[in-house]
Short mmCIF file of C-alpha atoms in Angstrom, two decimals:
data_model
loop_
_atom_site.label_atom_id
_atom_site.label_comp_id
_atom_site.label_asym_id
_atom_site.label_seq_id
_atom_site.Cartn_x
_atom_site.Cartn_y
_atom_site.Cartn_z
CA UNK U 217 84.63 43.11 50.95
CA UNK U 218 85.48 39.60 49.79
CA UNK U 219 87.60 38.55 46.86
CA UNK U 220 85.55 37.34 43.91
CA UNK U 221 86.06 33.70 43.12
CA UNK U 222 87.20 33.46 39.48
CA UNK U 223 85.26 30.21 39.15
CA UNK U 224 82.05 32.26 39.41
CA UNK U 225 82.59 33.62 35.90
CA UNK U 226 81.42 31.55 32.92
CA UNK U 227 84.15 29.42 31.37
CA UNK U 228 84.92 31.24 28.10
CA UNK U 229 86.07 28.01 26.48
CA UNK U 230 82.73 26.37 27.29
CA UNK U 231 80.83 29.33 25.86
CA UNK U 232 82.91 29.13 22.69
CA UNK U 233 82.34 25.38 22.38
CA UNK U 234 78.59 25.76 22.77
CA UNK U 235 78.56 28.60 20.25
CA UNK U 236 80.58 26.55 17.77
CA UNK U 237 78.26 23.56 18.17
CA UNK U 238 75.28 25.86 17.58
CA UNK U 239 76.89 27.25 14.43
CA UNK U 240 77.59 23.75 13.10
CA UNK U 241 74.00 22.70 13.80
CA UNK U 242 72.77 25.76 11.90
CA UNK U 243 74.95 24.87 8.92
CA UNK U 244 73.81 21.23 9.07
CA UNK U 245 70.18 22.35 8.73
CA UNK U 246 71.12 24.73 5.92
CA UNK U 247 72.65 21.87 3.93
CA UNK U 248 69.57 19.64 4.14
CA UNK U 249 67.39 20.46 1.11
CA UNK U 250 63.67 19.76 1.00
CA UNK U 251 61.36 21.01 -1.72
CA UNK U 252 58.36 20.78 0.58
CA UNK U 253 59.99 22.64 3.46
CA UNK U 254 61.51 25.20 1.10
CA UNK U 255 57.96 26.05 0.08
CA UNK U 256 56.29 25.84 3.50
CA UNK U 257 58.79 27.18 6.02
CA UNK U 258 59.35 30.71 4.64
CA UNK U 259 55.58 31.24 4.51
CA UNK U 260 55.09 29.85 8.00
CA UNK U 261 57.86 31.97 9.50
CA UNK U 262 56.43 35.17 7.98
CA UNK U 263 52.96 34.28 9.26
CA UNK U 264 54.46 34.53 12.72
CA UNK U 265 55.66 38.11 12.19
CA UNK U 266 54.29 40.46 14.87
CA UNK U 267 52.27 37.60 16.36
CA UNK U 268 49.77 37.71 13.49
CA UNK U 269 49.49 33.91 13.26
CA UNK U 270 48.47 33.71 16.91
CA UNK U 271 46.11 36.65 16.67
CA UNK U 272 44.22 34.86 13.88
CA UNK U 273 44.32 31.63 15.87
CA UNK U 274 42.77 33.46 18.82
CA UNK U 275 40.02 34.89 16.61
CA UNK U 276 39.22 31.42 15.29
CA UNK U 277 39.14 29.95 18.79
CA UNK U 278 36.93 32.73 20.11
CA UNK U 279 34.45 32.43 17.25
CA UNK U 280 34.36 28.67 16.81
CA UNK U 281 35.51 27.16 20.09
CA UNK U 282 32.67 28.06 22.41
CA UNK U 283 33.34 29.09 26.00
CA UNK U 284 36.46 26.96 26.30
CA UNK U 285 37.81 28.36 23.04
CA UNK U 286 37.27 31.90 24.29
CA UNK U 287 39.14 31.10 27.49
CA UNK U 288 42.00 29.62 25.49
CA UNK U 289 42.15 32.63 23.18
CA UNK U 290 42.15 35.01 26.13
CA UNK U 291 44.91 33.12 27.94
CA UNK U 292 47.06 32.90 24.83
CA UNK U 293 46.75 36.53 23.78
CA UNK U 294 47.20 38.02 27.24
CA UNK U 295 50.26 35.86 27.90
CA UNK U 296 51.66 36.83 24.52
CA UNK U 297 51.12 40.51 25.25
CA UNK U 298 53.30 40.18 28.36
CA UNK U 299 55.98 37.79 27.14
CA UNK U 300 56.71 39.16 23.66
CA UNK U 301 57.94 42.60 24.82
CA UNK U 302 60.16 40.96 27.46
CA UNK U 303 61.81 38.57 25.02
CA UNK U 304 62.17 41.07 22.18
CA UNK U 305 63.26 43.89 24.45
CA UNK U 306 65.40 43.44 27.59
CA UNK U 307 66.57 39.86 26.97
CA UNK U 308 67.75 40.49 23.42
CA UNK U 309 69.34 43.77 24.51
CA UNK U 310 71.27 42.08 27.33
CA UNK U 311 72.57 39.13 25.29
CA UNK U 312 73.13 40.95 21.98
CA UNK U 313 74.00 37.86 19.97
CA UNK U 314 74.56 38.61 16.27
CA UNK U 315 72.31 36.97 13.69
CA UNK U 316 73.66 33.96 11.76
CA UNK U 317 75.57 34.47 8.53
CA UNK U 318 72.83 33.71 6.04
CA UNK U 319 75.11 32.98 3.07
CA UNK U 320 75.07 29.23 3.79
CA UNK U 321 71.26 29.12 3.58
CA UNK U 322 69.85 28.39 0.10
CA UNK U 323 68.35 31.55 -1.35
CA UNK U 324 64.97 29.93 -2.04
CA UNK U 325 64.29 29.44 1.66
CA UNK U 326 65.80 32.59 3.18
CA UNK U 327 63.74 35.12 5.09
CA UNK U 328 62.96 38.15 2.94
CA UNK U 329 64.49 40.70 5.30
CA UNK U 330 66.93 39.94 8.09
CA UNK U 331 65.44 41.30 11.35
CA UNK U 332 67.19 44.29 12.89
CA UNK U 333 66.98 42.87 16.40
CA UNK U 334 69.66 40.62 17.83
CA UNK U 335 69.42 36.85 17.65
CA UNK U 336 69.06 35.42 21.17
CA UNK U 337 66.46 34.27 22.01
CA UNK U 338 64.05 33.76 19.11
CA UNK U 339 61.02 35.99 19.59
CA UNK U 340 58.93 34.02 17.10
CA UNK U 341 59.67 30.78 18.97
CA UNK U 342 58.87 32.36 22.32
CA UNK U 343 55.57 33.74 21.02
CA UNK U 344 54.59 30.43 19.44
CA UNK U 345 55.23 28.42 22.58
CA UNK U 346 53.79 31.05 24.91
CA UNK U 347 50.46 31.19 23.08
CA UNK U 348 50.29 27.44 22.51
CA UNK U 349 51.08 26.52 26.11
CA UNK U 350 48.75 29.08 27.68
CA UNK U 351 45.87 28.19 25.35
CA UNK U 352 46.42 24.45 25.73
CA UNK U 353 46.25 24.66 29.51
CA UNK U 354 42.82 26.27 29.21
CA UNK U 355 41.67 23.80 26.55
CA UNK U 356 43.86 20.65 26.51
CA UNK U 357 42.05 19.37 23.43
CA UNK U 358 43.94 22.05 21.47
CA UNK U 359 47.39 20.77 22.43
CA UNK U 360 47.72 18.22 19.57
CA UNK U 361 47.23 21.10 17.12
CA UNK U 362 48.94 24.03 18.83
CA UNK U 363 52.09 22.30 20.08
CA UNK U 364 53.11 20.96 16.63
CA UNK U 365 52.44 24.45 15.25
CA UNK U 366 54.79 25.92 17.85
CA UNK U 367 57.47 23.36 17.01
CA UNK U 368 57.11 24.12 13.30
CA UNK U 369 57.38 27.88 13.81
CA UNK U 370 60.50 27.47 15.96
CA UNK U 371 62.12 25.21 13.37
CA UNK U 372 61.18 27.61 10.58
CA UNK U 373 63.32 30.29 12.22
CA UNK U 374 66.38 28.07 11.87
CA UNK U 375 65.42 26.69 8.46
CA UNK U 376 65.06 30.15 6.92
CA UNK U 377 68.30 31.45 8.42
CA UNK U 378 66.83 33.85 10.96
CA UNK U 379 68.24 32.12 14.05
CA UNK U 380 70.70 29.58 15.35
CA UNK U 381 69.10 26.41 16.80
CA UNK U 382 70.07 27.54 20.30
CA UNK U 383 68.12 30.77 19.83
CA UNK U 384 64.99 28.85 18.85
CA UNK U 385 65.37 26.35 21.70
CA UNK U 386 65.89 29.09 24.29
CA UNK U 387 62.95 31.09 22.97
CA UNK U 388 60.77 28.00 23.08
CA UNK U 389 61.72 27.23 26.68
CA UNK U 390 61.18 30.81 27.84
CA UNK U 391 57.87 31.10 25.98
CA UNK U 392 56.53 27.76 27.18
CA UNK U 393 57.55 28.39 30.76
CA UNK U 394 56.10 31.88 30.98
CA UNK U 395 52.97 30.86 29.06
CA UNK U 396 52.33 28.02 31.50
CA UNK U 397 53.04 30.25 34.50
CA UNK U 398 51.13 33.35 33.43
CA UNK U 399 48.34 31.90 31.29
CA UNK U 400 45.90 30.72 33.98
CA UNK U 401 46.19 33.87 36.10
CA UNK U 402 45.95 36.23 33.13
CA UNK U 403 42.96 34.33 31.79
CA UNK U 404 41.19 34.65 35.14
CA UNK U 405 42.06 38.35 35.31
CA UNK U 406 40.77 38.89 31.79
CA UNK U 407 37.53 37.12 32.64
CA UNK U 408 37.00 39.37 35.66
CA UNK U 409 37.64 42.49 33.58
CA UNK U 410 35.21 41.30 30.91
CA UNK U 411 32.61 40.66 33.59
CA UNK U 412 33.02 44.13 35.06
CA UNK U 413 32.78 45.74 31.62
CA UNK U 414 29.64 43.73 30.85
CA UNK U 415 28.03 44.85 34.12
CA UNK U 416 28.84 48.49 33.34
CA UNK U 417 27.12 48.22 29.96
CA UNK U 418 24.11 46.51 31.55
CA UNK U 419 23.58 49.50 33.85
CA UNK U 420 23.43 51.98 30.98
#
């Protein structure tokens, strides 16, 4: 049984420095007023609650986007169904980072209710990037619309006081990576299931 090298453990001073930088970045955003963003960002961030924004986006794509739109909707929703529970469950439970102190955020832009879950990573950011990346890989023409939406949702989480910038960045990276990795395979699996279901109904 070997002796554990103390250098294997994270440097606590580095962790503290990163955390302090993240806190300062959060406060910097909080002190930058914008009448337009104060109006838009709280509404946008609440549209992302429970993935509702992306569910409606999928409905619109399926109804209006033709075959490619249906593929994009399927890839986005199936990826979201896998990624969201992972981010909002085990990862948050393991890290257990407290939410930011919201007192520095102007009241007009604050989220209505502080979420009960822990802060790292941002589930809204992960969902936004997961759906947008998976759908855009199926229909690249959607990327100029979906990617800016994902960026805006991630920023809204910081702007309204729900998350530190590091939470939103980490959630975005996790969501984008898993969406790109899982999206194509889940879309193909969903298409096969739909085909089998259609054949069953045809035999009735």
